[in-house]
Coordinates of C-alpha atoms and ligand atoms in Angstrom, one line a residue:
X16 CA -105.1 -70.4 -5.0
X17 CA -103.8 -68.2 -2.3
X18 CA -100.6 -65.8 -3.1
X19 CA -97.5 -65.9 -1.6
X20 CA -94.7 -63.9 -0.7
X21 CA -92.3 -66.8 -0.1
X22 CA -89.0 -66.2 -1.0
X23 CA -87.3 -68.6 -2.2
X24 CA -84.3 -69.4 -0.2
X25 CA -86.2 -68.7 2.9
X26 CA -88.0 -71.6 1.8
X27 CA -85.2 -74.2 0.5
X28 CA -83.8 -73.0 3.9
X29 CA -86.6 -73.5 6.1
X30 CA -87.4 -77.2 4.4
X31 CA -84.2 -78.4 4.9
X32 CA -84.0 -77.4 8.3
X33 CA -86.7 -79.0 9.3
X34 CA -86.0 -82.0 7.5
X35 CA -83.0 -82.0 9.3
X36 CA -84.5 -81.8 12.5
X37 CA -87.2 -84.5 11.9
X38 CA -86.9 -88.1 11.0
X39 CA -90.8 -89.1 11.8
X40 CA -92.1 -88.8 8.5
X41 CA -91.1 -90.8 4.8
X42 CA -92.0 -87.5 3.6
X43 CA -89.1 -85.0 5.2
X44 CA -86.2 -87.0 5.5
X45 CA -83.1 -85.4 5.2
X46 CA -82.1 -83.8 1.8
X47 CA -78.9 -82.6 1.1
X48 CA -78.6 -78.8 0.7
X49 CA -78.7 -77.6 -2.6
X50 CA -75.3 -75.4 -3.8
X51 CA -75.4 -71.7 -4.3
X52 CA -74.9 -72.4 -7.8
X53 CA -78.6 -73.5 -8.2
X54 CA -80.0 -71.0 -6.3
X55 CA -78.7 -68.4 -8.9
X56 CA -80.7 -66.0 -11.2
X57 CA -80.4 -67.4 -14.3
X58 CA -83.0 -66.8 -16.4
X59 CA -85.1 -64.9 -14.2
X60 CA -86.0 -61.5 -15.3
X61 CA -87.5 -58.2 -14.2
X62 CA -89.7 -57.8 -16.6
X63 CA -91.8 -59.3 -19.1
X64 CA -90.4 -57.7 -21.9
X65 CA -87.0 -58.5 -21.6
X66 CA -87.7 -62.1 -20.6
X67 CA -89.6 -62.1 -23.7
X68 CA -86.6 -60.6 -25.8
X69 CA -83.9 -62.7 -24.0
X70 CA -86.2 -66.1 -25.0
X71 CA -86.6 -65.2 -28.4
X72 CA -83.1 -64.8 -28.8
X73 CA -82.6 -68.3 -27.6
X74 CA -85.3 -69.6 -29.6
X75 CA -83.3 -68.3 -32.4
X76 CA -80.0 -70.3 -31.6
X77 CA -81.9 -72.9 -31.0
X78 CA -83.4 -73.1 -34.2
X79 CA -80.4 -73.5 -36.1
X80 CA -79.1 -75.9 -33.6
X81 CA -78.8 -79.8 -34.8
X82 CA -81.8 -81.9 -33.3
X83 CA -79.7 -83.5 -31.2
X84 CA -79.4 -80.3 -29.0
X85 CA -82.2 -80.5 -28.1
X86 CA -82.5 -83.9 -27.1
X87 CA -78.8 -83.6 -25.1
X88 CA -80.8 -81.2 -23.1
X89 CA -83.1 -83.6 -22.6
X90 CA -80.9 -86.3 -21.7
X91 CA -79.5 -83.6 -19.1
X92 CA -82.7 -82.8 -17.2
X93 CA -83.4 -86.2 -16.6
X94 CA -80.4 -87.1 -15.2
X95 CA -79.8 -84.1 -13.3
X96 CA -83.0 -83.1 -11.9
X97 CA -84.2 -86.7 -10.3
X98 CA -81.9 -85.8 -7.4
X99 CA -83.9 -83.4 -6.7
X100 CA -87.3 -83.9 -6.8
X101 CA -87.9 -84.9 -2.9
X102 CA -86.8 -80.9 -1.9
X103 CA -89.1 -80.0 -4.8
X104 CA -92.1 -81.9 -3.6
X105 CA -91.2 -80.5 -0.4
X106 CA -91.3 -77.2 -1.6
X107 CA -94.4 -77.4 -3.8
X108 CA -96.0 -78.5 -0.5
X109 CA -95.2 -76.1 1.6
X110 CA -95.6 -73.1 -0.5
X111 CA -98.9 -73.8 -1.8
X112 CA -100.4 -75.8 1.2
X113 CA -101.9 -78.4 -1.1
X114 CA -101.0 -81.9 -1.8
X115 CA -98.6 -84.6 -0.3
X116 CA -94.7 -85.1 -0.5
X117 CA -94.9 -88.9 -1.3
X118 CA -97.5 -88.6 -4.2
X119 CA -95.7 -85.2 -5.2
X120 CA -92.3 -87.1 -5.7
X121 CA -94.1 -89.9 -7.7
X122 CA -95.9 -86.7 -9.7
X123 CA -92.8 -85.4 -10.4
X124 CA -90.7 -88.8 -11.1
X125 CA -92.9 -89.8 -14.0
X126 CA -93.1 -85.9 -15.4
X127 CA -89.0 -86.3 -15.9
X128 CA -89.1 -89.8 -16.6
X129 CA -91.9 -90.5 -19.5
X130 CA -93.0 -87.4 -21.3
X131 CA -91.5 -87.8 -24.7
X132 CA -88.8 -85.8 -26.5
X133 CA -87.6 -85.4 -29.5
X134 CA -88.6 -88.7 -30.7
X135 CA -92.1 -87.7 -30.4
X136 CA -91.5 -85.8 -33.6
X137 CA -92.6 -88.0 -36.3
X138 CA -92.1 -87.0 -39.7
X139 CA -94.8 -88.5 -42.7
X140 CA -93.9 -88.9 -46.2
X141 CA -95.6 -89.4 -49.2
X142 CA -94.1 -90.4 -52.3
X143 CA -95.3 -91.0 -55.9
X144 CA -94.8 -90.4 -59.6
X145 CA -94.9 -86.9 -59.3
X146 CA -92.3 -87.0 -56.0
X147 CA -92.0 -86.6 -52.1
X148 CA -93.7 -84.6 -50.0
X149 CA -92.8 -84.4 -46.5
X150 CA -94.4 -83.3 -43.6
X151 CA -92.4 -82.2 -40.3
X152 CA -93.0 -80.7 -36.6
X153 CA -91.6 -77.6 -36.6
X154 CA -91.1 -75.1 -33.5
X155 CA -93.1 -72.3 -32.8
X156 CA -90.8 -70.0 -31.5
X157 CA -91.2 -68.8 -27.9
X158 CA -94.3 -70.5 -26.3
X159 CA -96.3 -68.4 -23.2
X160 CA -96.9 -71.5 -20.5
X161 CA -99.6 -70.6 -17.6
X162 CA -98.9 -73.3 -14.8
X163 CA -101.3 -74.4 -12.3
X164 CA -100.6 -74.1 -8.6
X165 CA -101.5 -77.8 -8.1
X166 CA -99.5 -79.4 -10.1
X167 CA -96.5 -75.9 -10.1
X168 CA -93.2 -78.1 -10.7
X169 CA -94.4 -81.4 -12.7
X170 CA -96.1 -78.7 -15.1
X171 CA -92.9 -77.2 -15.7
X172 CA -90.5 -80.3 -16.2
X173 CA -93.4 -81.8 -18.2
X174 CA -93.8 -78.6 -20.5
X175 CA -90.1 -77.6 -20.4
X176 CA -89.2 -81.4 -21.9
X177 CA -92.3 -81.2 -24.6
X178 CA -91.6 -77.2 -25.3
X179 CA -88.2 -77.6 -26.0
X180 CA -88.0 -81.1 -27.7
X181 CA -90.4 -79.2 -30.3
X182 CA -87.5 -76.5 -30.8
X183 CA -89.3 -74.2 -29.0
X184 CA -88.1 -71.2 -25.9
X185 CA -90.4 -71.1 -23.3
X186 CA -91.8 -68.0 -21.0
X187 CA -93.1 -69.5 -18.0
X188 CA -95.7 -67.8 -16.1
X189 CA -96.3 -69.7 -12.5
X190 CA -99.0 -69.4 -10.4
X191 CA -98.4 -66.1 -7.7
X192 CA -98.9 -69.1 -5.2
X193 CA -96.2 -71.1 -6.5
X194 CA -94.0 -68.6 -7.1
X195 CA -91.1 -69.6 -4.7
X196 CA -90.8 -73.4 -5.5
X197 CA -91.4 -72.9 -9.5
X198 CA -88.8 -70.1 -9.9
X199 CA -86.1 -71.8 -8.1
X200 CA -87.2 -75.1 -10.6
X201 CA -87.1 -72.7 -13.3
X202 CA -83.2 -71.4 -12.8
X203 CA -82.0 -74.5 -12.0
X204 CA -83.5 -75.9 -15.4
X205 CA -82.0 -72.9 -17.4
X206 CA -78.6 -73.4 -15.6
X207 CA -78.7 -77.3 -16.8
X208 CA -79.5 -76.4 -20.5
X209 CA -76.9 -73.6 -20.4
X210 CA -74.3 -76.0 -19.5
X211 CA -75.4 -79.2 -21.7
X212 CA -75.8 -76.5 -24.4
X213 CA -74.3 -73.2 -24.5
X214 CA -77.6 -71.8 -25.2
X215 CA -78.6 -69.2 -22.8
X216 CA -82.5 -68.0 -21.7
X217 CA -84.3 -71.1 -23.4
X218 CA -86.4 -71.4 -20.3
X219 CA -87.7 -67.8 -18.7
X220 CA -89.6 -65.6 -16.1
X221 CA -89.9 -62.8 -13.8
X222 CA -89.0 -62.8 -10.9
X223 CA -92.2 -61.4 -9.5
X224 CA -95.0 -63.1 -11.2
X225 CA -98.5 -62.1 -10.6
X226 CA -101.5 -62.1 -12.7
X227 CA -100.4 -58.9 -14.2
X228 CA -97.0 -60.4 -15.0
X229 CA -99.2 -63.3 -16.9
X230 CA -101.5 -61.2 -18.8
X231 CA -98.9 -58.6 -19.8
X232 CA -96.9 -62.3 -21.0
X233 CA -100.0 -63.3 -23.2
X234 CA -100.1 -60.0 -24.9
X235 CA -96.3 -60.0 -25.4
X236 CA -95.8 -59.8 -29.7
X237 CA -93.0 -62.1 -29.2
X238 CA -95.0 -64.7 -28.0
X239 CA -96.7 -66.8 -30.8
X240 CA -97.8 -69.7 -28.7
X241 CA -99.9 -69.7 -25.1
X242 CA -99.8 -73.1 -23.3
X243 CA -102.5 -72.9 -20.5
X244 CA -103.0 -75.1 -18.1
X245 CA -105.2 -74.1 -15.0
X246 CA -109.1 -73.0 -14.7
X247 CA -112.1 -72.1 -17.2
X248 CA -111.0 -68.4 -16.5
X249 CA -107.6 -68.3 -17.6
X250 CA -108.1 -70.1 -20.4
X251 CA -111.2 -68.3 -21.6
X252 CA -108.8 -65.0 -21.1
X253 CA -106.3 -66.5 -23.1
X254 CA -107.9 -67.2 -26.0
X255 CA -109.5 -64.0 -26.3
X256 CA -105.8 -62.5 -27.5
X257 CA -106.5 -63.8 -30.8
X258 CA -103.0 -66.0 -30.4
X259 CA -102.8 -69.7 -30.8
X260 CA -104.0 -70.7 -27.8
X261 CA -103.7 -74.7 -26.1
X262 CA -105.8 -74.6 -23.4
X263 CA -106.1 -77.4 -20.4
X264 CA -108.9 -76.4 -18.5
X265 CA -110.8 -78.1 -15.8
X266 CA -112.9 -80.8 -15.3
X267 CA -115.2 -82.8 -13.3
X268 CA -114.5 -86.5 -13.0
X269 CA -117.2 -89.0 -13.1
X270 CA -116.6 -92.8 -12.0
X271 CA -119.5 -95.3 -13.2
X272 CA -119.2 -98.4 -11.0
X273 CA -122.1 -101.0 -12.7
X274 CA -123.1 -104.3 -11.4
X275 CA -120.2 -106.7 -13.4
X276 CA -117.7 -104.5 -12.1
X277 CA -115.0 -106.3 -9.8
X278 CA -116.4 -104.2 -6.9
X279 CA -113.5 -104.5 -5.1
X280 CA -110.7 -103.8 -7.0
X281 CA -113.2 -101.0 -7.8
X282 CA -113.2 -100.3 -4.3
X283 CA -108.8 -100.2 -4.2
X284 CA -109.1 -98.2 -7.2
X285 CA -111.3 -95.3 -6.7
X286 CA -109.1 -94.8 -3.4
X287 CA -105.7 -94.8 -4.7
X288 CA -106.7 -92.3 -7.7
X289 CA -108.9 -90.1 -5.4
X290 CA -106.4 -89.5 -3.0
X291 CA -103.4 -89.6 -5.0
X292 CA -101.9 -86.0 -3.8
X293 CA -105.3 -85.4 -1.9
X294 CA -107.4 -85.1 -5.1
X295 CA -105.9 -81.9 -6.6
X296 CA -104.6 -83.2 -10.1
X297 CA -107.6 -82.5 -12.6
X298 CA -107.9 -85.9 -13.7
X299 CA -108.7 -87.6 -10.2
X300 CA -112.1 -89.0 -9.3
X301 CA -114.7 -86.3 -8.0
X302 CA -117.8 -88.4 -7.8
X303 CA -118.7 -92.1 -8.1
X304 CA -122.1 -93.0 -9.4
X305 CA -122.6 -97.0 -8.7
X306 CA -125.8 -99.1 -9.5
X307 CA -127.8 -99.6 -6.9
X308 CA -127.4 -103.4 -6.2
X309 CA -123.3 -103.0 -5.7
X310 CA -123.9 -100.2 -3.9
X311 CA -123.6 -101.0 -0.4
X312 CA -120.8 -103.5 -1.1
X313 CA -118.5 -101.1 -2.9
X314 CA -119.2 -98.2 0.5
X315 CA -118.4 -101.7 1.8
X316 CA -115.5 -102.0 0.2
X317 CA -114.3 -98.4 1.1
X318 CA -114.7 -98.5 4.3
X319 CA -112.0 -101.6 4.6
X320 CA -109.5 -99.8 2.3
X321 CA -109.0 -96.9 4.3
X322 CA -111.9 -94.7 3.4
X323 CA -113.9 -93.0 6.6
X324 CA -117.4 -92.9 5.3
X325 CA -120.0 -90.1 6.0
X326 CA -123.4 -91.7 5.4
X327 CA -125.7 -89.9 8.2
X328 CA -127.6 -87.4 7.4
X329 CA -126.7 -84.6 9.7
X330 CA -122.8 -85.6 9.5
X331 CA -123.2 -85.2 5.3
X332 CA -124.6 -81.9 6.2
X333 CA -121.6 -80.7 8.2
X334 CA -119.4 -81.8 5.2
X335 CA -121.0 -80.1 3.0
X336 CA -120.9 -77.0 5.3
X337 CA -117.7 -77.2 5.7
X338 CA -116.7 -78.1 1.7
X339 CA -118.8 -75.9 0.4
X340 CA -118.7 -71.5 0.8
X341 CA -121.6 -69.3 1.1
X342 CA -121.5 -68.3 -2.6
X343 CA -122.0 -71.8 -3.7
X344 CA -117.9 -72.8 -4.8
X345 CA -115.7 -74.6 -3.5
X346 CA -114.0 -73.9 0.0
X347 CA -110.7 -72.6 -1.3
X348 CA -109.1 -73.4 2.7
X349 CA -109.8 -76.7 1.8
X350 CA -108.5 -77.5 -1.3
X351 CA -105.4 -80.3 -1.7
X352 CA -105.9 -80.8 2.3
X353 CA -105.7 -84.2 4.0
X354 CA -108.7 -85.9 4.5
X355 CA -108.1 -85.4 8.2
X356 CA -108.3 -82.0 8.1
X357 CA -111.5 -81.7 6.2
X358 CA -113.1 -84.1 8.8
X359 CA -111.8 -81.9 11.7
X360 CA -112.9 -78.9 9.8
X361 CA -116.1 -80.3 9.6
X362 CA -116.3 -80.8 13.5
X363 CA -116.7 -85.1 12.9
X364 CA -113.8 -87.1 15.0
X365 CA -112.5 -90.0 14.0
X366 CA -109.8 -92.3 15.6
X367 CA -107.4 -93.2 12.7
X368 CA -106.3 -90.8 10.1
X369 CA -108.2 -92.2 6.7
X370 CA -107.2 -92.4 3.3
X371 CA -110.1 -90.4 2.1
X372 CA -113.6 -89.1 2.8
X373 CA -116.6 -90.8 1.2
X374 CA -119.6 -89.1 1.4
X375 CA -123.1 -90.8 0.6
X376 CA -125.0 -88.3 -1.3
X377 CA -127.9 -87.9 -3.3
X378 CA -127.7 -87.3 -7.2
X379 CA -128.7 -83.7 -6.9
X380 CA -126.5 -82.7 -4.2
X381 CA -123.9 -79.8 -5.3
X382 CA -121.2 -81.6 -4.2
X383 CA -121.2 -84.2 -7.1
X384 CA -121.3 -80.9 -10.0
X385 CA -118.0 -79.3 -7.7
X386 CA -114.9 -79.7 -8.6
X387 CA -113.4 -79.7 -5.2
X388 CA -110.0 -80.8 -5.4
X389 CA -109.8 -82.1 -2.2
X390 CA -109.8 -86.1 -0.4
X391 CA -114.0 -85.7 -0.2
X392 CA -115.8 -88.1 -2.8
X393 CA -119.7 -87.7 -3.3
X394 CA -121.1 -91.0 -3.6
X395 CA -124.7 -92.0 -5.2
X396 CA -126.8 -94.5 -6.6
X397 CA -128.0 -95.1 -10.1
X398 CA -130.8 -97.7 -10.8
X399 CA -129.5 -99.3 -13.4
X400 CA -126.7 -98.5 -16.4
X401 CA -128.6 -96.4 -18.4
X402 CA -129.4 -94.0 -15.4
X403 CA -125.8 -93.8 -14.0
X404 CA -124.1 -93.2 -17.6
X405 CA -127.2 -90.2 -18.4
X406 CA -126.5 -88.7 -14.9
X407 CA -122.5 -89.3 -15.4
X408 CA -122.9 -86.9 -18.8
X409 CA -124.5 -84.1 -16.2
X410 CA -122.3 -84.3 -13.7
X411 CA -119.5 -84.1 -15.9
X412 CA -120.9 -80.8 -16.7
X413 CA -119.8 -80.3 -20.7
X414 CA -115.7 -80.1 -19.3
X415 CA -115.3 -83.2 -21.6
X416 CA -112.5 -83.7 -19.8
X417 CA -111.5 -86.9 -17.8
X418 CA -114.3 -90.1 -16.7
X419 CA -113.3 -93.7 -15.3
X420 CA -115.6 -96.8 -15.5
X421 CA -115.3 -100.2 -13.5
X422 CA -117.1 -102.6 -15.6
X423 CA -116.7 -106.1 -17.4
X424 CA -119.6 -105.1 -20.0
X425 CA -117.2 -104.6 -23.0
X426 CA -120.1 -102.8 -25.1
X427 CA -121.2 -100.7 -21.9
X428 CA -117.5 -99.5 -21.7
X429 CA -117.6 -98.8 -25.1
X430 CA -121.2 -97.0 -24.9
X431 CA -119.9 -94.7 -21.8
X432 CA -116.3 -93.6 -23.6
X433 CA -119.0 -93.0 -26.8
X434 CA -121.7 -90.6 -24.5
X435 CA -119.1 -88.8 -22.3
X436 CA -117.0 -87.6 -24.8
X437 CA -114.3 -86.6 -22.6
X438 CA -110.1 -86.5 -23.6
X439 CA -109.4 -89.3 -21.2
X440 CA -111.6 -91.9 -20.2
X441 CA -110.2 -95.0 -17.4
X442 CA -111.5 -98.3 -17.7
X443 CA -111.0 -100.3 -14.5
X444 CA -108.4 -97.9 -13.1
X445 CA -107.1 -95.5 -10.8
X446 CA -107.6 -91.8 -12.4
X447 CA -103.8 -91.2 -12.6
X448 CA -103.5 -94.0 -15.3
X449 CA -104.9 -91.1 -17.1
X450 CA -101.9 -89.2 -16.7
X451 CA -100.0 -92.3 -17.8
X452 CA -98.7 -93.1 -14.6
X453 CA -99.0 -97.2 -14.5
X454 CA -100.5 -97.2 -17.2
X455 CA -99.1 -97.7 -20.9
X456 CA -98.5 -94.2 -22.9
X457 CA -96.3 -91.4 -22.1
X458 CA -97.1 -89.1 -19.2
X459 CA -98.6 -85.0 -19.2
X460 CA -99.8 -82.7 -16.6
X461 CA -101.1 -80.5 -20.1
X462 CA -104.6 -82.1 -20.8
X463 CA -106.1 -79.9 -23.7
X464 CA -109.5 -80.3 -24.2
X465 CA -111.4 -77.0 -24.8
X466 CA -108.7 -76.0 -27.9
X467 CA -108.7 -79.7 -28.6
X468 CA -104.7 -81.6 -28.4
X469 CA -105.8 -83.8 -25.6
X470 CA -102.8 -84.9 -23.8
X471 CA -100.1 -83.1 -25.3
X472 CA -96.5 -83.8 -25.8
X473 CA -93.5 -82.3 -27.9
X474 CA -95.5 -82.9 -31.3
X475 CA -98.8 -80.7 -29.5
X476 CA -96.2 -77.8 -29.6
X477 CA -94.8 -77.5 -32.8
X478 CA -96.7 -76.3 -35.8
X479 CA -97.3 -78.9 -38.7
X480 CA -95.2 -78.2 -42.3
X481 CA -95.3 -80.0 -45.5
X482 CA -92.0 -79.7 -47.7
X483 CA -92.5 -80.7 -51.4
X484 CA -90.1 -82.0 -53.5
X485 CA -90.8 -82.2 -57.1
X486 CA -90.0 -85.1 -59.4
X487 CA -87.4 -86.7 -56.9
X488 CA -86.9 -89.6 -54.4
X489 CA -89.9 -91.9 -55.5
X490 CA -88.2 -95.0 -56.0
X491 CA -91.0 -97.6 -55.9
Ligands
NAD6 P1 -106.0 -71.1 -11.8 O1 -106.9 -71.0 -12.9 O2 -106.4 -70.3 -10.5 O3 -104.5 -70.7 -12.2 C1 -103.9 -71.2 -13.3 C2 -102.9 -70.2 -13.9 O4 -103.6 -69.1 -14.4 C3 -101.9 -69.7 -12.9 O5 -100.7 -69.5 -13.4 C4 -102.5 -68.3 -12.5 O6 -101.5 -67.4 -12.1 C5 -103.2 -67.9 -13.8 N1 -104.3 -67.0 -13.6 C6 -105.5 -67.4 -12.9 N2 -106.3 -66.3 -12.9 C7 -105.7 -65.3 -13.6 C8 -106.0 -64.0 -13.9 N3 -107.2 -63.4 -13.5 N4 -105.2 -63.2 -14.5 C9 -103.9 -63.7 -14.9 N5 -103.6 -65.0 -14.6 C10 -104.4 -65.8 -14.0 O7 -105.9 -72.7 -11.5 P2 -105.2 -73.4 -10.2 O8 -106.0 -73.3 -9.0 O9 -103.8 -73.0 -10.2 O10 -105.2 -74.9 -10.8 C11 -106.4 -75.7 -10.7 C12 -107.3 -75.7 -11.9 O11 -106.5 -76.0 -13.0 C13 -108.4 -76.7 -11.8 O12 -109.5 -76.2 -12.3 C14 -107.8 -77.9 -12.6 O13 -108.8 -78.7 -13.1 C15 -107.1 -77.1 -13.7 N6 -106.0 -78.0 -14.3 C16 -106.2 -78.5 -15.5 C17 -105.2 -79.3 -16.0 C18 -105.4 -79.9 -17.4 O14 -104.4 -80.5 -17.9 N7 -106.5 -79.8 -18.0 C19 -104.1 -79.6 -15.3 C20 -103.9 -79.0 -14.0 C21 -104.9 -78.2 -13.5

């Protein structure tokens, strides 16, 4: 997205001052003002090369650390960090322009509250007459982790709690656009492990990062491991250095609504998950396909849960104009705005401000192959099953990433989750179930599908070893 010069306490300083000032909103009320202390340096370097030194010198304590180290430090960001995710959100928001502060704090929440540590780390045995062989999750050393600037902070806790429960140091590389929020997150993690720990530099950066910074990071010969999670083109770059690459790229949501469906939970469903933080996590609803004879009933449906439905022909015209640029992508202004804006920006009033734009489209239109990342869902009609689940495989566009189905066809479900192929498909959901947010399983903001992990956690980052003992410990 756009780059930034923010600096950093300008903006902790500017956030709280206008939180201060304003008490009209659930999403700036007052936080208290973070001390000096957390606004230090730590960890945050000139360059990439001595980042890189300084982590692999951590990694190296670490290593020979006990296990429960790691999971102390842990134990420590948890408790110490939930304080301040509210300025965080705030932050994130501001600096990148994308998103919400409500749905941001309930991002961040379940990154620091459910991805896994250490205990993600299951070891295997196998024992017999010739004796025990073990196999173990072993560190990597210092991993390379590319952060998007939609989801800049919850990437970080999520990664830092995976990376480092593995054994591993980690070289962040934020978005330029992020910069600001995601370095002061950054220090203030290093300053928590450094004090639960003693170990110094097992989170890192620069202190300018730019795309430079990142590819200079990726090429870096202490860095074994690169982590990326943003779009096609970073992650094609990425694993064109020959390194072990995990790469979360993007995607393109389908939803298949089909004629047993409970149309409207449905209905509640599609709207929480595709404007949960204004549609920008990758996993959110980007089109809905629905069979023709639920159709009008689900736009039905929308329209009384919030959703301000653009269904005449010249009005989906002036969304389009407005969604889509000359070149044929995505309106980067637009991106992670509120659906208010992106009606006003395409000239169409309205009275009340609406949960999310629904847009009646035809199954061509370019809207529903876009990833927009933005409140605006392309709606269209399938005649039957068959038709919505072939057109659902298009549309998805090979990403293989994320798809949701409402249905109460058990074998249809099955048949969809068979076809798309994708890491994460959502049967009679919101889309952020994916990410394991009410929903059983642990949470990540790291979907891997072009490399192949799927959602990752600690175990995703550490490389697999098999110990052999010979003629011991099989006492069947
Ligand atoms: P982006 O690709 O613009 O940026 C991602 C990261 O790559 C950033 O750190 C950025 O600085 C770096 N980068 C981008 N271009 C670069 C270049 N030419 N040289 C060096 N570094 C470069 O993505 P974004 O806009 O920040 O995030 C949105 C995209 O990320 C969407 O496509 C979304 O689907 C995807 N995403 C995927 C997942 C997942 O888990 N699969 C999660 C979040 C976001």
């Amino acid at each position: 997205m756009k780059s930034s010069n923010v600096n950093i306490d300008e903006l902790v300083n500017s956030i709280i001052g206008e939180a201060l000032t304003s008490n009209n909103n659930e999403a700036t009320k007052p936080v208290s003002k973070p001390s000096i202390s957390i606004i230090g340096k730590s960890g945050i370097f000139d360059n990439v090369s001595d980042a890189a030194e300084a982590a692999l010198a951590a990694f190296k304590i670490l290593n020979e650390s006990p296990l429960k180290v790691r999971q102390n430090i842990v134990d420590a960001l948890r408790e110490r960090l939930s304080s301040k995710i509210p300025l965080m959100a705030e932050m994130a928001c501001k600096e990148t322009g994308m998103g919400n502060v409500t749905d941001k704090i309930a991002k961040n929440t379940a990154a620091l509250t459910q991805t896994p540590g250490t205990e993600d780390l299951e070891s295997r045995v196998i024992t017999g007459d010739l004796g025990m062989t073990l196999f173990e999750y072993s560190p990597y050393g210092v991993v390379g982790s590319i952060c998007p600037s939609t989801n800049p902070t919850e990437t970080i806790i999520n990664n830092a709690i995976g990376m480092i429960s593995a054994g591993n140091s980690v070289f962040f590389s934020p978005h330029p656009g992020a910069k600001a929020s995601s370095l002061w997150l950054i220090e203030i993690i290093e300053e928590i492990i450094f004090d639960v720990s003693g170990i110094k530099n097992v989170v890192v950066s620069v202190k300018e990062p730019t795309f430079d910074t990142t590819k200079e990071m990726m090429a870096n010969a202490d860095i074994p491991l690169l982590v990326v999670t943003g779009g096609p083109g970073i992650v094609n770059m990425a694993m064109k250095t020959g390194k072990k690459v995990i790469g979360a790229g993007a995607g393109n949501p389908p939803v298949i609504v089909d004629e047993t469906a409970d149309i409207k939970k449905a209905a509640r469903d599609i709207i929480k998950g595709a404007s949960f933080d204004y549609n920008v996590p990758c996993v959110a609803e980007k089109e809905v396909i629905v069979v023709q004879d639920v159709a009008s009933e689900l736009m039905h449906e929308f329209g009384l849960n919030g959703a301000f439905i653009v269904d005449k022909e010249h009005e989906v015209e002036m969304i389009k104009k407005a969604v889509i640029s000359q070149d044929g992508n995505v309106n980067k202004g637009l991106v992670g705005k509120s659906p208010a804006t992106i009606l006003r920006a395409a000239g169409i009033g309205f009275h009340e401000e609406p949960k999310l734009v629904v847009v009646k489209v035809e199954q061509n239109d370019p809207l529903m192959k876009l990833e927009q990342l933005m409140p605006c869902l392309p709606v269209t009609t399938a005649r039957n099953f068959d038709e919505a689940l072939k057109l659902a495989v298009e549309v998805e566009g090979g990403c293989l990433h994320t798809a949701m189905m409402h249905s109460k066809d058990v074998y249809r479900l099955g048949q969809a989750a068979k076809a798309l192929r994708t890491s994460i498909f959502v049967k009679n959901a919101p889309s952020y179930a994916a990410l394991g947010v009410d929903a059983e399983g642990f949470v990540t903001f790291t979907i891997a599908t072009p490399t192949g992990e799927g959602t990752t956690s600690a175990r995703s980052f550490a490389r697999s070893r098999r110990c052999v003992l010979s003629e011991g410990f099989n006492i069947r």
